mmCIF file with all atom_site columns, C-alpha atoms in Angstrom:
data_model
loop_
_atom_site.group_PDB
_atom_site.id
_atom_site.type_symbol
_atom_site.label_atom_id
_atom_site.label_alt_id
_atom_site.label_comp_id
_atom_site.label_asym_id
_atom_site.label_entity_id
_atom_site.label_seq_id
_atom_site.pdbx_PDB_ins_code
_atom_site.Cartn_x
_atom_site.Cartn_y
_atom_site.Cartn_z
_atom_site.occupancy
_atom_site.B_iso_or_equiv
_atom_site.pdbx_formal_charge
_atom_site.auth_seq_id
_atom_site.auth_comp_id
_atom_site.auth_asym_id
_atom_site.auth_atom_id
_atom_site.pdbx_PDB_model_num
ATOM 1   C CA . MET Z 1 1   ? 83.789  72.442 -6.753  1.00 68.00 ? 1431 MET Z CA 1
ATOM 2   C CA . GLU Z 1 2   ? 85.116  75.656 -5.334  1.00 88.00 ? 1432 GLU Z CA 1
ATOM 3   C CA . THR Z 1 3   ? 88.527  75.685 -3.675  1.00 88.00 ? 1433 THR Z CA 1
ATOM 4   C CA . LEU Z 1 4   ? 87.121  76.345 -0.185  1.00 86.00 ? 1434 LEU Z CA 1
ATOM 5   C CA . ASP Z 1 5   ? 84.615  73.478 -0.532  1.00 94.00 ? 1435 ASP Z CA 1
ATOM 6   C CA . ARG Z 1 6   ? 87.377  71.191 -1.785  1.00 95.00 ? 1436 ARG Z CA 1
ATOM 7   C CA . ASP Z 1 7   ? 89.606  72.217 1.084   1.00 97.00 ? 1437 ASP Z CA 1
ATOM 8   C CA . HIS Z 1 8   ? 86.959  71.417 3.679   1.00 97.00 ? 1438 HIS Z CA 1
ATOM 9   C CA . ALA Z 1 9   ? 86.320  68.087 2.024   1.00 97.00 ? 1439 ALA Z CA 1
ATOM 10  C CA . GLY Z 1 10  ? 90.022  67.295 1.983   1.00 97.00 ? 1440 GLY Z CA 1
ATOM 11  C CA . LEU Z 1 11  ? 90.392  68.301 5.639   1.00 98.00 ? 1441 LEU Z CA 1
ATOM 12  C CA . GLN Z 1 12  ? 87.520  65.908 6.548   1.00 98.00 ? 1442 GLN Z CA 1
ATOM 13  C CA . HIS Z 1 13  ? 89.680  62.989 5.375   1.00 98.00 ? 1443 HIS Z CA 1
ATOM 14  C CA . ALA Z 1 14  ? 92.439  64.147 7.701   1.00 98.00 ? 1444 ALA Z CA 1
ATOM 15  C CA . ILE Z 1 15  ? 89.962  64.628 10.602  1.00 98.00 ? 1445 ILE Z CA 1
ATOM 16  C CA . GLU Z 1 16  ? 88.635  61.070 10.130  1.00 98.00 ? 1446 GLU Z CA 1
ATOM 17  C CA . GLN Z 1 17  ? 92.215  59.836 10.404  1.00 98.00 ? 1447 GLN Z CA 1
ATOM 18  C CA . ALA Z 1 18  ? 92.833  61.913 13.539  1.00 98.00 ? 1448 ALA Z CA 1
ATOM 19  C CA . ARG Z 1 19  ? 89.812  60.299 15.172  1.00 98.00 ? 1449 ARG Z CA 1
ATOM 20  C CA . ILE Z 1 20  ? 91.070  56.841 14.241  1.00 98.00 ? 1450 ILE Z CA 1
ATOM 21  C CA . GLY Z 1 21  ? 94.411  57.677 15.811  1.00 97.00 ? 1451 GLY Z CA 1
ATOM 22  C CA . ARG Z 1 22  ? 92.756  58.969 18.940  1.00 97.00 ? 1452 ARG Z CA 1
ATOM 23  C CA . ASP Z 1 23  ? 90.554  55.824 19.207  1.00 97.00 ? 1453 ASP Z CA 1
ATOM 24  C CA . GLU Z 1 24  ? 93.730  53.699 18.859  1.00 97.00 ? 1454 GLU Z CA 1
ATOM 25  C CA . GLY Z 1 25  ? 95.260  55.497 21.842  1.00 95.00 ? 1455 GLY Z CA 1
ATOM 26  C CA . GLY Z 1 26  ? 97.548  57.699 19.756  1.00 96.00 ? 1456 GLY Z CA 1
ATOM 27  C CA . VAL Z 1 27  ? 98.007  61.390 19.047  1.00 97.00 ? 1457 VAL Z CA 1
ATOM 28  C CA . PRO Z 1 28  ? 94.935  62.686 17.141  1.00 97.00 ? 1458 PRO Z CA 1
ATOM 29  C CA . ILE Z 1 29  ? 96.627  64.143 14.061  1.00 98.00 ? 1459 ILE Z CA 1
ATOM 30  C CA . GLY Z 1 30  ? 95.577  63.081 10.610  1.00 98.00 ? 1460 GLY Z CA 1
ATOM 31  C CA . GLY Z 1 31  ? 96.807  63.684 7.078   1.00 98.00 ? 1461 GLY Z CA 1
ATOM 32  C CA . ALA Z 1 32  ? 95.568  63.233 3.572   1.00 98.00 ? 1462 ALA Z CA 1
ATOM 33  C CA . LEU Z 1 33  ? 97.354  63.657 0.247   1.00 98.00 ? 1463 LEU Z CA 1
ATOM 34  C CA . VAL Z 1 34  ? 94.821  64.707 -2.385  1.00 98.00 ? 1464 VAL Z CA 1
ATOM 35  C CA . ALA Z 1 35  ? 95.401  65.289 -6.115  1.00 97.00 ? 1465 ALA Z CA 1
ATOM 36  C CA . ASP Z 1 36  ? 94.311  68.508 -7.795  1.00 95.00 ? 1466 ASP Z CA 1
ATOM 37  C CA . ASP Z 1 37  ? 91.330  66.693 -9.315  1.00 95.00 ? 1467 ASP Z CA 1
ATOM 38  C CA . GLY Z 1 38  ? 90.131  65.728 -5.770  1.00 95.00 ? 1468 GLY Z CA 1
ATOM 39  C CA . THR Z 1 39  ? 91.281  62.124 -5.885  1.00 97.00 ? 1469 THR Z CA 1
ATOM 40  C CA . VAL Z 1 40  ? 92.471  60.959 -2.473  1.00 98.00 ? 1470 VAL Z CA 1
ATOM 41  C CA . LEU Z 1 41  ? 95.914  59.519 -3.018  1.00 98.00 ? 1471 LEU Z CA 1
ATOM 42  C CA . ALA Z 1 42  ? 96.612  58.468 0.593   1.00 98.00 ? 1472 ALA Z CA 1
ATOM 43  C CA . VAL Z 1 43  ? 95.493  59.054 4.145   1.00 98.00 ? 1473 VAL Z CA 1
ATOM 44  C CA . GLY Z 1 44  ? 97.310  58.512 7.424   1.00 98.00 ? 1474 GLY Z CA 1
ATOM 45  C CA . HIS Z 1 45  ? 97.409  59.398 11.055  1.00 98.00 ? 1475 HIS Z CA 1
ATOM 46  C CA . ASN Z 1 46  ? 99.976  59.792 13.801  1.00 97.00 ? 1476 ASN Z CA 1
ATOM 47  C CA . ARG Z 1 47  ? 101.057 56.267 14.808  1.00 97.00 ? 1477 ARG Z CA 1
ATOM 48  C CA . ARG Z 1 48  ? 104.003 57.075 17.028  1.00 95.00 ? 1478 ARG Z CA 1
ATOM 49  C CA . VAL Z 1 49  ? 102.409 55.392 20.087  1.00 95.00 ? 1479 VAL Z CA 1
ATOM 50  C CA . GLN Z 1 50  ? 100.758 52.585 18.244  1.00 96.00 ? 1480 GLN Z CA 1
ATOM 51  C CA . GLN Z 1 51  ? 103.887 51.538 16.277  1.00 96.00 ? 1481 GLN Z CA 1
ATOM 52  C CA . ASN Z 1 52  ? 106.517 52.761 18.746  1.00 95.00 ? 1482 ASN Z CA 1
ATOM 53  C CA . SER Z 1 53  ? 107.751 54.930 15.897  1.00 95.00 ? 1483 SER Z CA 1
ATOM 54  C CA . ALA Z 1 54  ? 109.940 58.046 15.936  1.00 92.00 ? 1484 ALA Z CA 1
ATOM 55  C CA . ILE Z 1 55  ? 108.618 59.329 12.589  1.00 95.00 ? 1485 ILE Z CA 1
ATOM 56  C CA . ARG Z 1 56  ? 105.012 58.255 11.938  1.00 97.00 ? 1486 ARG Z CA 1
ATOM 57  C CA . HIS Z 1 57  ? 103.275 61.668 12.196  1.00 97.00 ? 1487 HIS Z CA 1
ATOM 58  C CA . GLY Z 1 58  ? 99.973  62.219 10.304  1.00 98.00 ? 1488 GLY Z CA 1
ATOM 59  C CA . GLU Z 1 59  ? 101.616 63.625 7.194   1.00 98.00 ? 1489 GLU Z CA 1
ATOM 60  C CA . THR Z 1 60  ? 104.508 61.114 7.062   1.00 98.00 ? 1490 THR Z CA 1
ATOM 61  C CA . ASP Z 1 61  ? 102.107 58.251 7.575   1.00 98.00 ? 1491 ASP Z CA 1
ATOM 62  C CA . ALA Z 1 62  ? 99.993  59.482 4.691   1.00 98.00 ? 1492 ALA Z CA 1
ATOM 63  C CA . LEU Z 1 63  ? 103.064 59.671 2.489   1.00 98.00 ? 1493 LEU Z CA 1
ATOM 64  C CA . GLU Z 1 64  ? 104.125 56.179 3.530   1.00 98.00 ? 1494 GLU Z CA 1
ATOM 65  C CA . ASN Z 1 65  ? 100.633 54.772 2.894   1.00 98.00 ? 1495 ASN Z CA 1
ATOM 66  C CA . GLY Z 1 66  ? 100.720 56.368 -0.586  1.00 98.00 ? 1496 GLY Z CA 1
ATOM 67  C CA . GLY Z 1 67  ? 103.750 54.373 -1.529  1.00 97.00 ? 1497 GLY Z CA 1
ATOM 68  C CA . ARG Z 1 68  ? 106.185 55.458 -4.200  1.00 96.00 ? 1498 ARG Z CA 1
ATOM 69  C CA . LEU Z 1 69  ? 104.562 58.045 -6.496  1.00 97.00 ? 1499 LEU Z CA 1
ATOM 70  C CA . PRO Z 1 70  ? 106.072 59.958 -9.419  1.00 97.00 ? 1500 PRO Z CA 1
ATOM 71  C CA . ALA Z 1 71  ? 107.357 63.435 -8.548  1.00 97.00 ? 1501 ALA Z CA 1
ATOM 72  C CA . SER Z 1 72  ? 104.753 64.842 -10.955 1.00 97.00 ? 1502 SER Z CA 1
ATOM 73  C CA . VAL Z 1 73  ? 101.972 63.475 -8.797  1.00 98.00 ? 1503 VAL Z CA 1
ATOM 74  C CA . TYR Z 1 74  ? 103.237 65.146 -5.627  1.00 98.00 ? 1504 TYR Z CA 1
ATOM 75  C CA . ARG Z 1 75  ? 103.715 68.411 -7.518  1.00 98.00 ? 1505 ARG Z CA 1
ATOM 76  C CA . ARG Z 1 76  ? 100.036 68.469 -8.370  1.00 98.00 ? 1506 ARG Z CA 1
ATOM 77  C CA . SER Z 1 77  ? 98.658  67.652 -4.944  1.00 98.00 ? 1507 SER Z CA 1
ATOM 78  C CA . THR Z 1 78  ? 97.694  69.186 -1.621  1.00 98.00 ? 1508 THR Z CA 1
ATOM 79  C CA . MET Z 1 79  ? 98.649  67.865 1.807   1.00 98.00 ? 1509 MET Z CA 1
ATOM 80  C CA . TYR Z 1 80  ? 95.756  68.202 4.264   1.00 98.00 ? 1510 TYR Z CA 1
ATOM 81  C CA . THR Z 1 81  ? 96.651  67.980 7.923   1.00 98.00 ? 1511 THR Z CA 1
ATOM 82  C CA . THR Z 1 82  ? 94.662  68.589 11.084  1.00 98.00 ? 1512 THR Z CA 1
ATOM 83  C CA . LEU Z 1 83  ? 97.545  70.497 12.662  1.00 98.00 ? 1513 LEU Z CA 1
ATOM 84  C CA . SER Z 1 84  ? 100.320 72.856 11.555  1.00 98.00 ? 1514 SER Z CA 1
ATOM 85  C CA . PRO Z 1 85  ? 103.111 70.644 10.177  1.00 98.00 ? 1515 PRO Z CA 1
ATOM 86  C CA . CYS Z 1 86  ? 106.156 70.130 12.438  1.00 96.00 ? 1516 CYS Z CA 1
ATOM 87  C CA . ASP Z 1 87  ? 109.677 70.565 11.111  1.00 96.00 ? 1517 ASP Z CA 1
ATOM 88  C CA . MET Z 1 88  ? 109.957 66.915 10.101  1.00 97.00 ? 1518 MET Z CA 1
ATOM 89  C CA . CYS Z 1 89  ? 106.652 66.988 8.169   1.00 98.00 ? 1519 CYS Z CA 1
ATOM 90  C CA . THR Z 1 90  ? 107.555 70.348 6.693   1.00 98.00 ? 1520 THR Z CA 1
ATOM 91  C CA . GLY Z 1 91  ? 110.779 68.740 5.387   1.00 98.00 ? 1521 GLY Z CA 1
ATOM 92  C CA . ALA Z 1 92  ? 108.872 65.859 3.797   1.00 98.00 ? 1522 ALA Z CA 1
ATOM 93  C CA . ILE Z 1 93  ? 106.421 68.270 2.132   1.00 98.00 ? 1523 ILE Z CA 1
ATOM 94  C CA . LEU Z 1 94  ? 109.353 70.211 0.682   1.00 98.00 ? 1524 LEU Z CA 1
ATOM 95  C CA . LEU Z 1 95  ? 111.299 67.100 -0.283  1.00 98.00 ? 1525 LEU Z CA 1
ATOM 96  C CA . TYR Z 1 96  ? 108.470 65.830 -2.439  1.00 98.00 ? 1526 TYR Z CA 1
ATOM 97  C CA . GLY Z 1 97  ? 107.606 69.236 -3.909  1.00 98.00 ? 1527 GLY Z CA 1
ATOM 98  C CA . ILE Z 1 98  ? 104.024 69.326 -2.609  1.00 98.00 ? 1528 ILE Z CA 1
ATOM 99  C CA . PRO Z 1 99  ? 102.992 72.879 -3.545  1.00 98.00 ? 1529 PRO Z CA 1
ATOM 100 C CA . ARG Z 1 100 ? 100.065 73.340 -1.135  1.00 98.00 ? 1530 ARG Z CA 1
ATOM 101 C CA . VAL Z 1 101 ? 99.331  72.580 2.550   1.00 98.00 ? 1531 VAL Z CA 1
ATOM 102 C CA . VAL Z 1 102 ? 95.896  73.038 4.110   1.00 98.00 ? 1532 VAL Z CA 1
ATOM 103 C CA . MET Z 1 103 ? 95.883  72.716 7.875   1.00 98.00 ? 1533 MET Z CA 1
ATOM 104 C CA . GLY Z 1 104 ? 92.999  72.423 10.285  1.00 98.00 ? 1534 GLY Z CA 1
ATOM 105 C CA . GLU Z 1 105 ? 94.517  74.661 12.899  1.00 98.00 ? 1535 GLU Z CA 1
ATOM 106 C CA . ASN Z 1 106 ? 97.640  76.220 14.416  1.00 98.00 ? 1536 ASN Z CA 1
ATOM 107 C CA . ARG Z 1 107 ? 96.309  77.413 17.755  1.00 97.00 ? 1537 ARG Z CA 1
ATOM 108 C CA . THR Z 1 108 ? 97.673  74.422 19.705  1.00 96.00 ? 1538 THR Z CA 1
ATOM 109 C CA . PHE Z 1 109 ? 100.980 74.168 17.783  1.00 96.00 ? 1539 PHE Z CA 1
ATOM 110 C CA . VAL Z 1 110 ? 102.741 76.257 15.144  1.00 97.00 ? 1540 VAL Z CA 1
ATOM 111 C CA . GLY Z 1 111 ? 105.174 74.295 12.991  1.00 96.00 ? 1541 GLY Z CA 1
ATOM 112 C CA . GLY Z 1 112 ? 107.089 75.172 9.835   1.00 97.00 ? 1542 GLY Z CA 1
ATOM 113 C CA . GLU Z 1 113 ? 104.478 77.332 8.213   1.00 97.00 ? 1543 GLU Z CA 1
ATOM 114 C CA . ASP Z 1 114 ? 106.727 80.307 7.625   1.00 97.00 ? 1544 ASP Z CA 1
ATOM 115 C CA . TYR Z 1 115 ? 109.512 78.071 6.214   1.00 98.00 ? 1545 TYR Z CA 1
ATOM 116 C CA . LEU Z 1 116 ? 106.980 76.469 3.838   1.00 98.00 ? 1546 LEU Z CA 1
ATOM 117 C CA . ARG Z 1 117 ? 105.812 79.897 2.646   1.00 98.00 ? 1547 ARG Z CA 1
ATOM 118 C CA . ALA Z 1 118 ? 109.408 81.071 2.229   1.00 98.00 ? 1548 ALA Z CA 1
ATOM 119 C CA . ARG Z 1 119 ? 110.032 78.028 0.030   1.00 98.00 ? 1549 ARG Z CA 1
ATOM 120 C CA . GLY Z 1 120 ? 107.030 78.864 -2.196  1.00 98.00 ? 1550 GLY Z CA 1
ATOM 121 C CA . VAL Z 1 121 ? 104.435 76.542 -0.669  1.00 98.00 ? 1551 VAL Z CA 1
ATOM 122 C CA . GLU Z 1 122 ? 100.890 77.851 -0.402  1.00 98.00 ? 1552 GLU Z CA 1
ATOM 123 C CA . VAL Z 1 123 ? 99.731  77.454 3.221   1.00 98.00 ? 1553 VAL Z CA 1
ATOM 124 C CA . VAL Z 1 124 ? 96.077  77.693 4.139   1.00 98.00 ? 1554 VAL Z CA 1
ATOM 125 C CA . ASN Z 1 125 ? 94.753  77.622 7.717   1.00 98.00 ? 1555 ASN Z CA 1
ATOM 126 C CA . LEU Z 1 126 ? 91.039  76.613 7.944   1.00 98.00 ? 1556 LEU Z CA 1
ATOM 127 C CA . ASP Z 1 127 ? 91.134  77.268 11.733  1.00 98.00 ? 1557 ASP Z CA 1
ATOM 128 C CA . SER Z 1 128 ? 88.757  74.311 12.441  1.00 98.00 ? 1558 SER Z CA 1
ATOM 129 C CA . GLU Z 1 129 ? 87.213  74.334 15.871  1.00 98.00 ? 1559 GLU Z CA 1
ATOM 130 C CA . GLU Z 1 130 ? 86.922  70.525 15.605  1.00 97.00 ? 1560 GLU Z CA 1
ATOM 131 C CA . CYS Z 1 131 ? 90.683  70.190 15.124  1.00 98.00 ? 1561 CYS Z CA 1
ATOM 132 C CA . VAL Z 1 132 ? 91.394  72.523 18.000  1.00 98.00 ? 1562 VAL Z CA 1
ATOM 133 C CA . GLN Z 1 133 ? 89.109  70.555 20.286  1.00 98.00 ? 1563 GLN Z CA 1
ATOM 134 C CA . LEU Z 1 134 ? 90.677  67.243 19.338  1.00 97.00 ? 1564 LEU Z CA 1
ATOM 135 C CA . MET Z 1 135 ? 94.145  68.519 20.219  1.00 97.00 ? 1565 MET Z CA 1
ATOM 136 C CA . ASN Z 1 136 ? 93.147  70.398 23.368  1.00 97.00 ? 1566 ASN Z CA 1
ATOM 137 C CA . GLU Z 1 137 ? 91.420  67.315 24.775  1.00 97.00 ? 1567 GLU Z CA 1
ATOM 138 C CA . PHE Z 1 138 ? 94.439  65.119 23.946  1.00 96.00 ? 1568 PHE Z CA 1
ATOM 139 C CA . ILE Z 1 139 ? 97.012  67.610 25.369  1.00 95.00 ? 1569 ILE Z CA 1
ATOM 140 C CA . ALA Z 1 140 ? 95.015  67.912 28.612  1.00 95.00 ? 1570 ALA Z CA 1
ATOM 141 C CA . GLU Z 1 141 ? 94.689  64.127 28.974  1.00 96.00 ? 1571 GLU Z CA 1
ATOM 142 C CA . HIS Z 1 142 ? 98.224  63.105 27.790  1.00 94.00 ? 1572 HIS Z CA 1
ATOM 143 C CA . PRO Z 1 143 ? 100.661 66.011 28.118  1.00 92.00 ? 1573 PRO Z CA 1
ATOM 144 C CA . GLU Z 1 144 ? 103.665 63.642 28.333  1.00 93.00 ? 1574 GLU Z CA 1
ATOM 145 C CA . ILE Z 1 145 ? 102.866 61.975 25.041  1.00 92.00 ? 1575 ILE Z CA 1
ATOM 146 C CA . TRP Z 1 146 ? 102.205 65.336 23.389  1.00 92.00 ? 1576 TRP Z CA 1
ATOM 147 C CA . ASN Z 1 147 ? 105.503 66.783 24.593  1.00 88.00 ? 1577 ASN Z CA 1
ATOM 148 C CA . GLU Z 1 148 ? 107.322 63.711 23.338  1.00 87.00 ? 1578 GLU Z CA 1
ATOM 149 C CA . ASP Z 1 149 ? 105.623 64.022 19.950  1.00 85.00 ? 1579 ASP Z CA 1
ATOM 150 C CA . ILE Z 1 150 ? 106.840 67.605 19.463  1.00 86.00 ? 1580 ILE Z CA 1
ATOM 151 C CA . GLY Z 1 151 ? 110.337 66.888 20.866  1.00 85.00 ? 1581 GLY Z CA 1
ATOM 152 C CA . GLU Z 1 152 ? 109.954 68.623 24.262  1.00 84.00 ? 1582 GLU Z CA 1
ATOM 153 C CA . GLU Z 1 153 ? 110.568 67.355 27.815  1.00 76.00 ? 1583 GLU Z CA 1
#
């Protein structure tokens, strides 16, 4: 499978998670940790609202759902996320040595992309219209929750 096809397939797992989060009343951001061979290691979605959590973003939820994995597994995987990773998720990606991040979009929010690149992480933006639409609808309907999620008033 070509890289672009694999990336779109990986992003689909994150989009499915974002939809689940939206349907649960949360922020529609999903994540998926996928091994180089295409094996889905873990998926997750933003659960800040559902679990009254300060840290359960899509990427961190996927990492939590994956449980403890050897460093070598993280170093041969890609984090797929529907949205540009925030500073917290950027830090988690760097902490575990995940070498590649594929995001659905960065039109509604730009996170730590430049920092990831500066630290040697490959960052790919698929600029998914579906991801943009999910976020735009949520931000319009729940601006207070969105602002809380990104640490703004």
